mmCIF file of C-alpha atoms in Angstrom:
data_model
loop_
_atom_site.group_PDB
_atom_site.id
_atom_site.type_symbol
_atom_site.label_atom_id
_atom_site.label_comp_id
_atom_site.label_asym_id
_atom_site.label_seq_id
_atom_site.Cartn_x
_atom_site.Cartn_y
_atom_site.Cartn_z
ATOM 1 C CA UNK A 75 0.000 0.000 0.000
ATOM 2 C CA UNK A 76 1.482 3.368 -0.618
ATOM 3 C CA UNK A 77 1.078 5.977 1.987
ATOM 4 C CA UNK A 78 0.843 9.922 2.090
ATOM 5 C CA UNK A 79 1.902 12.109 4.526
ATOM 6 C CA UNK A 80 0.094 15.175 5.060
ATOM 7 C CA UNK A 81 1.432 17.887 7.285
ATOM 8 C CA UNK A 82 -0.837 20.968 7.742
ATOM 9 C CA UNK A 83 -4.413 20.282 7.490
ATOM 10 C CA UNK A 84 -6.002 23.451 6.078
ATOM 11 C CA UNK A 85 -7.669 24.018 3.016
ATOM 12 C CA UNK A 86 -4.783 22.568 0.898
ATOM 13 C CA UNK A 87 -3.422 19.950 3.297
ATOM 14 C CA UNK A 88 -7.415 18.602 3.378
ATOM 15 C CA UNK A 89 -7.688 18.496 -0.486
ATOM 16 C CA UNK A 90 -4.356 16.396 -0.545
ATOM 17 C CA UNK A 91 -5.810 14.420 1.879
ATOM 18 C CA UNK A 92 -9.197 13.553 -0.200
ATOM 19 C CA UNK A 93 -7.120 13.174 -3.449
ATOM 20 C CA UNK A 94 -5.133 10.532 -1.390
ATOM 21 C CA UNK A 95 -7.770 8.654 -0.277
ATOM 22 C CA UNK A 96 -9.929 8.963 -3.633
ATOM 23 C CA UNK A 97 -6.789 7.190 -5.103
ATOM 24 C CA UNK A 98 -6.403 4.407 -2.997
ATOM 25 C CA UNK A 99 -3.755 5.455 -0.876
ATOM 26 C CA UNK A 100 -2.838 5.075 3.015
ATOM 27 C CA UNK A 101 -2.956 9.036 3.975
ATOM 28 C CA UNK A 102 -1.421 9.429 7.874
ATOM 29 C CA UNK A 103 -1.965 13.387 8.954
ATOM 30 C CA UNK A 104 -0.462 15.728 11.499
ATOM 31 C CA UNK A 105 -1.875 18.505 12.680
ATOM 32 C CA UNK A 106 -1.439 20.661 16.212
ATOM 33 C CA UNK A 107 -4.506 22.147 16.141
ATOM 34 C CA UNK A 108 -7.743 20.373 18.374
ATOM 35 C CA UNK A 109 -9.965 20.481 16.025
ATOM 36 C CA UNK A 110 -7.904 19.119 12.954
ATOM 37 C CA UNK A 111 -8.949 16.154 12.715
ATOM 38 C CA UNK A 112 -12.885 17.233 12.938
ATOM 39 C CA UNK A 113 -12.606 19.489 10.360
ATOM 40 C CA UNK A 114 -10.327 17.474 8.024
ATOM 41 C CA UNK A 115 -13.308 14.359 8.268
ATOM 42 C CA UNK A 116 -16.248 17.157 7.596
ATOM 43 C CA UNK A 117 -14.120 18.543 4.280
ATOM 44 C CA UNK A 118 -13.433 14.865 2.978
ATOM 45 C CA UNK A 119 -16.917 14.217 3.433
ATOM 46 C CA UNK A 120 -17.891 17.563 1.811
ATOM 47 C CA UNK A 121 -15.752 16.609 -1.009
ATOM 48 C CA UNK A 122 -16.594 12.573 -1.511
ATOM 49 C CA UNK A 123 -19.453 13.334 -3.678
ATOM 50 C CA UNK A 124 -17.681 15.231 -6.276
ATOM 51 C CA UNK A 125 -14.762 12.675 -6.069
ATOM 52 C CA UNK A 126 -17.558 9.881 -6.577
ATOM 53 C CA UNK A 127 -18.663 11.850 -9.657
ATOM 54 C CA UNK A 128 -15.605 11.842 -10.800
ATOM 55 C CA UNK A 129 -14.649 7.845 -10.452
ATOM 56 C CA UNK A 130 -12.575 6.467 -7.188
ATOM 57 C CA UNK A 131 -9.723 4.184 -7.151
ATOM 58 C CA UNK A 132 -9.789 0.384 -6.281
ATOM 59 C CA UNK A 133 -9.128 0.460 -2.574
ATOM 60 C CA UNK A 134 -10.514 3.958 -2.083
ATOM 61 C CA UNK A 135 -11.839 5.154 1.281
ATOM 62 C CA UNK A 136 -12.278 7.648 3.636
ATOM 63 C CA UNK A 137 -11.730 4.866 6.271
ATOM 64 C CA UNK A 138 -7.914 5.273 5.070
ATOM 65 C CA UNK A 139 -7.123 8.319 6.948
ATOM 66 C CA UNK A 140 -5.588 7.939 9.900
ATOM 67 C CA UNK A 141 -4.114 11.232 12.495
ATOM 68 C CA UNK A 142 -1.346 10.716 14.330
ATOM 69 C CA UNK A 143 0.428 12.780 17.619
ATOM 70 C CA UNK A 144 3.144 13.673 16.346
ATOM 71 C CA UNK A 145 5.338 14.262 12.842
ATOM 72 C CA UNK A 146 7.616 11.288 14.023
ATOM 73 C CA UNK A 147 4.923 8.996 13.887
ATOM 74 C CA UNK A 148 3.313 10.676 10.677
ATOM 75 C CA UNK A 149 6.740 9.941 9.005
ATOM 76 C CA UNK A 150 6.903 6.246 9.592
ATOM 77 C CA UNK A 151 5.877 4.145 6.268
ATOM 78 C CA UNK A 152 5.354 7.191 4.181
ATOM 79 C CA UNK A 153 6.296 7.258 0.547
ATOM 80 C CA UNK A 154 5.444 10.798 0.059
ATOM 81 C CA UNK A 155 4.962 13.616 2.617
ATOM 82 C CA UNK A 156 3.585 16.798 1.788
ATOM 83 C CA UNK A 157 3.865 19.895 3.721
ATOM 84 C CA UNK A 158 1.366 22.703 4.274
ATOM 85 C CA UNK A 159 2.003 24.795 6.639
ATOM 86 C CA UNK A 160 1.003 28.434 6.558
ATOM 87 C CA UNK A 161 3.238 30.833 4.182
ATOM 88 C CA UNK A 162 6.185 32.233 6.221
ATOM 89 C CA UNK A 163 9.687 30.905 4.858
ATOM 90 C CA UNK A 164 10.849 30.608 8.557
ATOM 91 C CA UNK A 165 8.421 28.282 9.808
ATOM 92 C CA UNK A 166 8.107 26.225 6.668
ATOM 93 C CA UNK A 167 12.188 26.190 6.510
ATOM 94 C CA UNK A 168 12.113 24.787 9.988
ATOM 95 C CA UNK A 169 9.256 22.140 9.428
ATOM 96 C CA UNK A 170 10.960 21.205 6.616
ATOM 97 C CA UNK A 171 14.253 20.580 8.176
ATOM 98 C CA UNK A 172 12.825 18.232 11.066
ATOM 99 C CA UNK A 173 11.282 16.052 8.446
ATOM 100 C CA UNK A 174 14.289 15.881 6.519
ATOM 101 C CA UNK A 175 16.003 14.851 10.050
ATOM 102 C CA UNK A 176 13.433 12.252 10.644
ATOM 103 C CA UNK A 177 12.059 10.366 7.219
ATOM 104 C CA UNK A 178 13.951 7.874 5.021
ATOM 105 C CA UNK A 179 16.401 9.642 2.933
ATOM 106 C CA UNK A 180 14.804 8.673 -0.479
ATOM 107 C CA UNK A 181 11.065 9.784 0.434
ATOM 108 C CA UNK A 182 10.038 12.481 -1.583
ATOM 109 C CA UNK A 183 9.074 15.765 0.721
ATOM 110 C CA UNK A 184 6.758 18.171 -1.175
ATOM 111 C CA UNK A 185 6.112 21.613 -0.023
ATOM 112 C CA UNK A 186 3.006 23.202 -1.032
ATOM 113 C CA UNK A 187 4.250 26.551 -1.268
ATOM 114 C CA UNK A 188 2.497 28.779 -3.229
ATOM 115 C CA UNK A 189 5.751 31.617 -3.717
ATOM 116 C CA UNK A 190 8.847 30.594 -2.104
ATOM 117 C CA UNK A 191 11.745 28.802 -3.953
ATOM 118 C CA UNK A 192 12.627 25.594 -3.295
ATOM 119 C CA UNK A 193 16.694 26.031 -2.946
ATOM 120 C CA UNK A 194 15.698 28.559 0.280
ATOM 121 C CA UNK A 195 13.106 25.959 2.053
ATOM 122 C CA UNK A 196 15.941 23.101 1.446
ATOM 123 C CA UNK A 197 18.339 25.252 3.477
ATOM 124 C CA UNK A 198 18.028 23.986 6.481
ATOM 125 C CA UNK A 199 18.033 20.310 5.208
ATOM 126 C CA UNK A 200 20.975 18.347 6.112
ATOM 127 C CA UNK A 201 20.097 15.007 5.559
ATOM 128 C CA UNK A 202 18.895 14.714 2.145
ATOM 129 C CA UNK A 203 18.093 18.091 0.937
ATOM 130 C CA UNK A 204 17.801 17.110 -2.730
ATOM 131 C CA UNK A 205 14.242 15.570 -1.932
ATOM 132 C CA UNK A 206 13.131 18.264 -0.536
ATOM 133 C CA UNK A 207 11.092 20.145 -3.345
ATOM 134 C CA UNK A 208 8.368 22.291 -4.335
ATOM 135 C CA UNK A 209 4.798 20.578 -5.146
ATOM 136 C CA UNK A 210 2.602 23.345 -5.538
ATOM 137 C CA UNK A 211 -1.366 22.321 -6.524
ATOM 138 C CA UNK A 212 -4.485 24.009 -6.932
ATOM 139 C CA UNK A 213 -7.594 24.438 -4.960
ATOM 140 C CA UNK A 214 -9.309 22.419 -5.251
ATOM 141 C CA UNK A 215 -6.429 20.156 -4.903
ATOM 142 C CA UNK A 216 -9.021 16.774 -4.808
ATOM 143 C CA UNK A 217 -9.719 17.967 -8.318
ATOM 144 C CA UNK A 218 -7.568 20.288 -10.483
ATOM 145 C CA UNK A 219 -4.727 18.126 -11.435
ATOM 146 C CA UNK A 220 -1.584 20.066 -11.989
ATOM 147 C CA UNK A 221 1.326 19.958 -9.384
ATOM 148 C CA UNK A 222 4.159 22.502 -10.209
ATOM 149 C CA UNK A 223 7.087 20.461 -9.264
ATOM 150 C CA UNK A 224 10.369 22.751 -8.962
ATOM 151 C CA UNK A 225 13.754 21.692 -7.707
ATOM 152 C CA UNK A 226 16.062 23.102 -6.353
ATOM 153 C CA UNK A 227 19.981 23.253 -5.933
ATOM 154 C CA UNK A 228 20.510 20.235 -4.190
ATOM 155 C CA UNK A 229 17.634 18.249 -6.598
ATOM 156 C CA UNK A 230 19.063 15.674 -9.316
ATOM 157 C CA UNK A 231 16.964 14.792 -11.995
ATOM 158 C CA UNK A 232 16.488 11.507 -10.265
ATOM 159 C CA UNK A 233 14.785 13.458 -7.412
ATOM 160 C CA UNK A 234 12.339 15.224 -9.937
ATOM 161 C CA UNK A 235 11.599 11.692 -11.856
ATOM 162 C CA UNK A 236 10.821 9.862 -8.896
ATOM 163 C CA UNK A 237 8.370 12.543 -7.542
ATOM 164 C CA UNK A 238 6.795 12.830 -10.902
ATOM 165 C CA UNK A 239 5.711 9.415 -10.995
ATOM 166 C CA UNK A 240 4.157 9.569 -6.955
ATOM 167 C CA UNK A 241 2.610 12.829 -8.548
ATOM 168 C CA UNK A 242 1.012 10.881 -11.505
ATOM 169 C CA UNK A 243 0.196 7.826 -9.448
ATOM 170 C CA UNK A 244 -2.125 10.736 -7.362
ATOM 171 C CA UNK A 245 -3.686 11.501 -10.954
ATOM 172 C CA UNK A 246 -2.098 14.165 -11.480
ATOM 173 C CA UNK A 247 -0.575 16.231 -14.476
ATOM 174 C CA UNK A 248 3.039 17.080 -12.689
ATOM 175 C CA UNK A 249 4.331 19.949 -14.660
ATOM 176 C CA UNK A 250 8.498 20.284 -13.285
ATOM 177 C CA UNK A 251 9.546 24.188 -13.503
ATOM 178 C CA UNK A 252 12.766 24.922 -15.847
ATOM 179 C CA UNK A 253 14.014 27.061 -12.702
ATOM 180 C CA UNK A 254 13.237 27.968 -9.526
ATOM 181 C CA UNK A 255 11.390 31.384 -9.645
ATOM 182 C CA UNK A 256 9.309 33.416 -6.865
ATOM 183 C CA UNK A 257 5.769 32.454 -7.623
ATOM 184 C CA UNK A 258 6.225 29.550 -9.826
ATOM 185 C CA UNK A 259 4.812 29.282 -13.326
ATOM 186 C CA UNK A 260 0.322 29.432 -12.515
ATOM 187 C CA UNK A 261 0.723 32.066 -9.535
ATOM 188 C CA UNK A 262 2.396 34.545 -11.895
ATOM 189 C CA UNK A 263 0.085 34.873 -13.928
ATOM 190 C CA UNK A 264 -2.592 34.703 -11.473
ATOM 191 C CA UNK A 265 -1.328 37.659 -9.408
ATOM 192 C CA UNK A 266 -0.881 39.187 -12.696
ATOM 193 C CA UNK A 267 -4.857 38.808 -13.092
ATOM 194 C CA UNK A 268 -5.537 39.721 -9.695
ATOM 195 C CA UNK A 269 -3.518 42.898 -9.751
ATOM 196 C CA UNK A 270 -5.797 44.265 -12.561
ATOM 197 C CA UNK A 271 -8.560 43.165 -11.391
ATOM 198 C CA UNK A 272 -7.897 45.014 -7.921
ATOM 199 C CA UNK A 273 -7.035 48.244 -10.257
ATOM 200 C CA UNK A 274 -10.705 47.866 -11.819
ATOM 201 C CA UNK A 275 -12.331 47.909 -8.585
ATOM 202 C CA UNK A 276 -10.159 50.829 -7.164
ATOM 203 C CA UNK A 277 -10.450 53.254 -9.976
ATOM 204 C CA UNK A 278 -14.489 52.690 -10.530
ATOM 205 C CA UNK A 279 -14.667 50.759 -13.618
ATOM 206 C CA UNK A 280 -15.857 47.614 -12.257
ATOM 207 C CA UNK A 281 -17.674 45.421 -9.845
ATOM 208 C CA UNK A 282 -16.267 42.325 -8.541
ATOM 209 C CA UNK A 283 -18.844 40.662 -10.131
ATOM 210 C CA UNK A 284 -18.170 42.358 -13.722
ATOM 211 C CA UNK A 285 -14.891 41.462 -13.526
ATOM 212 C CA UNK A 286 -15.727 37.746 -13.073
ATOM 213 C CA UNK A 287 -18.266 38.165 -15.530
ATOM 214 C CA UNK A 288 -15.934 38.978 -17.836
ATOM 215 C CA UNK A 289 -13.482 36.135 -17.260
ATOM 216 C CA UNK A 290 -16.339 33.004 -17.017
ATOM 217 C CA UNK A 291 -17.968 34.087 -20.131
ATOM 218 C CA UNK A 292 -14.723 34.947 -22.547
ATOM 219 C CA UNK A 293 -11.445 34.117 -22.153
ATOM 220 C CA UNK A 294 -11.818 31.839 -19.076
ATOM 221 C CA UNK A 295 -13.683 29.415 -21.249
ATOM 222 C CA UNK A 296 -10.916 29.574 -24.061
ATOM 223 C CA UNK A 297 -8.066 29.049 -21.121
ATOM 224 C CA UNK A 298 -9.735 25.377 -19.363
ATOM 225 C CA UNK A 299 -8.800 24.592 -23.301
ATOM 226 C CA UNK A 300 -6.288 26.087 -24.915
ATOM 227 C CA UNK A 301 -4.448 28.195 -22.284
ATOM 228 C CA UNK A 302 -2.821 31.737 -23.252
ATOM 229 C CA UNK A 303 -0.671 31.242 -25.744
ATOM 230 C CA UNK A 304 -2.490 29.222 -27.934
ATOM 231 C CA UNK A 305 -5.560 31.404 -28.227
ATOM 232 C CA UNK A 306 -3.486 33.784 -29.277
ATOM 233 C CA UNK A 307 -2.120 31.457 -32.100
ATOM 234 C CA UNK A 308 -5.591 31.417 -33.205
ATOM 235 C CA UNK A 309 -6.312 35.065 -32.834
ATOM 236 C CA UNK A 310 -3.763 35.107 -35.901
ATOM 237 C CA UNK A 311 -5.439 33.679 -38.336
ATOM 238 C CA UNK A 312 -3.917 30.900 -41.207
ATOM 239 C CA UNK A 313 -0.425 32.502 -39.874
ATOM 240 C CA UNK A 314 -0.999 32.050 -36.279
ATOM 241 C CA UNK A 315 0.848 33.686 -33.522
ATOM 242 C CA UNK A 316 3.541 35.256 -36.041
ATOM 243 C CA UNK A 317 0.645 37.535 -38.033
ATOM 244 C CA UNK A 318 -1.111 38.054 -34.130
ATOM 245 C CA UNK A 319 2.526 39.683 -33.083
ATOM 246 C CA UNK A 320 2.495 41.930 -36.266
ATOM 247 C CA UNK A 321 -1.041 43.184 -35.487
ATOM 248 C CA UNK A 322 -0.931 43.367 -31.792
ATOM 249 C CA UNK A 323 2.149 43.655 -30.896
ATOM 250 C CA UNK A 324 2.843 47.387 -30.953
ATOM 251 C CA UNK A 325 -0.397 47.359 -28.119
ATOM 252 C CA UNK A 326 2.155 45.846 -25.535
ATOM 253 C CA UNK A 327 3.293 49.892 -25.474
ATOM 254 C CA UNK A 328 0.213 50.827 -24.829
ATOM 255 C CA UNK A 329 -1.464 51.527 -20.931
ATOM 256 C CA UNK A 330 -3.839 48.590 -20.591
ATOM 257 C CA UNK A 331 -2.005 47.020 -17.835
ATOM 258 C CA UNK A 332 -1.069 48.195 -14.284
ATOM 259 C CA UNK A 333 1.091 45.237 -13.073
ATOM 260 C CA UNK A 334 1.805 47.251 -9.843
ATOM 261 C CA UNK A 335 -0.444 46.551 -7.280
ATOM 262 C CA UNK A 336 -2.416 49.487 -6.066
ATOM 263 C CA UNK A 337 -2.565 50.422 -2.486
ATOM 264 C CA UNK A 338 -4.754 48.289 -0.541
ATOM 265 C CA UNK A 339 -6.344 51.040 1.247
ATOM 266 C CA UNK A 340 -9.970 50.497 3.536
ATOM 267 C CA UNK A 341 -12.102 51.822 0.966
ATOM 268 C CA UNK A 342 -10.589 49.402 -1.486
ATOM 269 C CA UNK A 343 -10.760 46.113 1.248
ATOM 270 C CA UNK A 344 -14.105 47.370 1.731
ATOM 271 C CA UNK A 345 -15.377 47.228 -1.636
ATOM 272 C CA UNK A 346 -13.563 43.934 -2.932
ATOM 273 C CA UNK A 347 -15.665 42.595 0.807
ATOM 274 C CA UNK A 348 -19.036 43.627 -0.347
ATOM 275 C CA UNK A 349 -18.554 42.501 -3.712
ATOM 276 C CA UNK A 350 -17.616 39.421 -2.901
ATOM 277 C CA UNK A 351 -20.699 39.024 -0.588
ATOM 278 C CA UNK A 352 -22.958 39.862 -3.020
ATOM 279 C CA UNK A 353 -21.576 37.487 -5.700
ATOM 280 C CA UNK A 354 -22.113 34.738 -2.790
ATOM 281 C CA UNK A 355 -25.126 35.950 -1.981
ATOM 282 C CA UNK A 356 -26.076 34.755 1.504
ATOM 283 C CA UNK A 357 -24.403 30.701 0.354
ATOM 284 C CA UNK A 358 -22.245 29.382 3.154
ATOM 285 C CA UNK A 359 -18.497 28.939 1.400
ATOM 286 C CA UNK A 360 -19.433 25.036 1.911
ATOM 287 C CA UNK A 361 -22.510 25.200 -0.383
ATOM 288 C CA UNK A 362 -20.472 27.284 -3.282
ATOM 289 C CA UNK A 363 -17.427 24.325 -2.744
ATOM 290 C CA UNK A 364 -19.915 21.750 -3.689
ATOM 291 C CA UNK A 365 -21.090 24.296 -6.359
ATOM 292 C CA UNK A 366 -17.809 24.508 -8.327
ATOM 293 C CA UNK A 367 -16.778 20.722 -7.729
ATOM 294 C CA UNK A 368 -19.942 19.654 -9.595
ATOM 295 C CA UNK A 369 -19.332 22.306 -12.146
ATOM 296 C CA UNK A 370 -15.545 21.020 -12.077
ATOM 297 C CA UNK A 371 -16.444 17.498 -12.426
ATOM 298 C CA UNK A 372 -18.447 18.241 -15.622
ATOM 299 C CA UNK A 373 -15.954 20.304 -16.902
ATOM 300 C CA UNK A 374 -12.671 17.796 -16.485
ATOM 301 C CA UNK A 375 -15.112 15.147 -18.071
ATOM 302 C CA UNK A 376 -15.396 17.200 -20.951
ATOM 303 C CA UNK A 377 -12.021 18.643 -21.392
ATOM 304 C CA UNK A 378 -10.406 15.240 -20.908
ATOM 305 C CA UNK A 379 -11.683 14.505 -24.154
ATOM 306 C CA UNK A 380 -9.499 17.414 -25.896
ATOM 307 C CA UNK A 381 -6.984 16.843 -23.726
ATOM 308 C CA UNK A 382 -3.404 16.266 -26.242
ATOM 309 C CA UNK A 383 -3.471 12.317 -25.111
ATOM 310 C CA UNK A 384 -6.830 12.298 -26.481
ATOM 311 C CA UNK A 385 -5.315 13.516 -29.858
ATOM 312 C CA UNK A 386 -2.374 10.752 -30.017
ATOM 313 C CA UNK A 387 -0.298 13.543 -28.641
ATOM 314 C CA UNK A 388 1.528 11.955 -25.981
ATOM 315 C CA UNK A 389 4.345 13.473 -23.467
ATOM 316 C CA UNK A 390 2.282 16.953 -24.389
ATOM 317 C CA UNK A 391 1.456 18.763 -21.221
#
């Protein structure tokens, strides 16, 4: 039986824990908090349906997860741990480094990290730092299936193949970074999104709910596809993205972007807060998971069918 270690049990550290279990795998957690292993039972069970819907593994169960005292006992067995502690390089670079100290030197140890580079969080590591890499998913993580796997300067290529293959055995799309980089590859261009958006909201030229409007009826329908780049292939024509440069290139020097973020005053909190509440409209955040994971489920089912494997395209991400 293959096992996963989860430490942190928050929103991410939960979802790793339901895609562990809907997969047929042993998942051991640690958490300090009192009430981790309540809540971490409530969100698998929240998210079982959808995972159902989508098709479980031989062997799968929620019966499977098991929490444990302590990391040294959450370590014992495991073929891949994955960290999730909250954001702050210090305490990740230090939770890191005691399960370094502690697990079998060839168990992969992913860090969920969401920013920080993986050569700073193996500092610490003395043992076998090399293992010790970045496996950053997306919520939520029980159902979007890329991992951004980045190494860093202790990682050998045998490091990265071995947790590609624990990442694909969670049915997953592992996508492995060229180089280590603040933010990774997806959270770039998120922030990038997010940074505009906040600049609509702050200068008065749109809702929050405009702004998502604007992204689930256009382009966010072309990107579950085709991504970025190769809209814009099509946006070209018969001569693809070559003609789209000619035509709208000389628009990258013009002012439709503010990539700095603007200041994140009260007024602007407050409206991004009320926005936001009126988009959910009085639905707890549990009734609008179960919302988007039946949504998701329909989606993936249809998109799997375009995926490049579909095609005969195989080893295309």
């Amino acid at each position: 039986m293959t096992q996963l270690t989860v430490i942190g049990t928050g929103v991410i550290g939960n979802g790793w824990i339901a895609r562990g279990l809907a997969n047929g795998w042993d998942v051991v957690a640690f958490d300090p908090a009192a009430d981790a292993e309540q809540r971490s039972r409530a969100f698998v069970d929240n998210a079982w349906p959808a995972l159902e819907q989508l098709g479980l593994a031989d062997g799968a169960s929620r019966e499977r997860l098991r929490f444990v005292a302590d990391m040294d006992e959450a370590v014992k067995g495991a073929d891949l741990i994955q960290e999730n502690v909250p954001e702050r390089l210090e305490l990740k670079q230090e939770i890191l480094a005691q399960l370094d100290a502690i697990a079998a030197a060839e168990v992969v140890i992913g860090s969920s990290t969401s920013g920080f580079k993986p050569s700073d969080l193996q500092r610490n590591c003395h043992k076998a730092a090399g293992r010790v890499i970045v496996a950053h998913p997306f919520n939520p993580v029980y159902l979007l299936p890329l991992v951004e796997l980045v190494g860093g300067e202790a990682t050998t290529s045998e490091h990265m193949e071995r947790a590609q293959q624990y990442y694909r055995d969670l049915d997953m799309r592992p996508l492995v970074v060229r180089r280590e980089i603040e933010g990774h590859i997806a959270d770039r261009l998120m922030e990038a999104l997010w940074r505009e958006a906040l600049h609509l909201v702050n200068d008065g030229v749109a809702t929050t709910e405009e702004i998502d409007a604007a992204v689930v009826y256009g382009c966010g329908l072309r990107w579950s596809l085709m991504g970025t780049f190769l809209t814009f292939h099509l946006a070209g024509g018969e001569q693809g993205m070559r003609h789209m440069l000619e035509q709208f290139g000389p628009a990258l020097k013009l002012p439709w972007t503010k990539l700095e973020a603007p200041e994140l005053t009260d007024q602007l909190i407050d409206r991004v807060v009320e926005g936001c509440e009126y988009q959910a409209a009085g639905r707890p955040v549990a009734e609008l998971d179960r919302r988007r994971d039946d949504f998701l489920v329909e989606l993936l089912g249809l998109t799997r069918k375009y995926w490049p494997e579909a095609e005969g395209l195989e080893g295309r991400i």
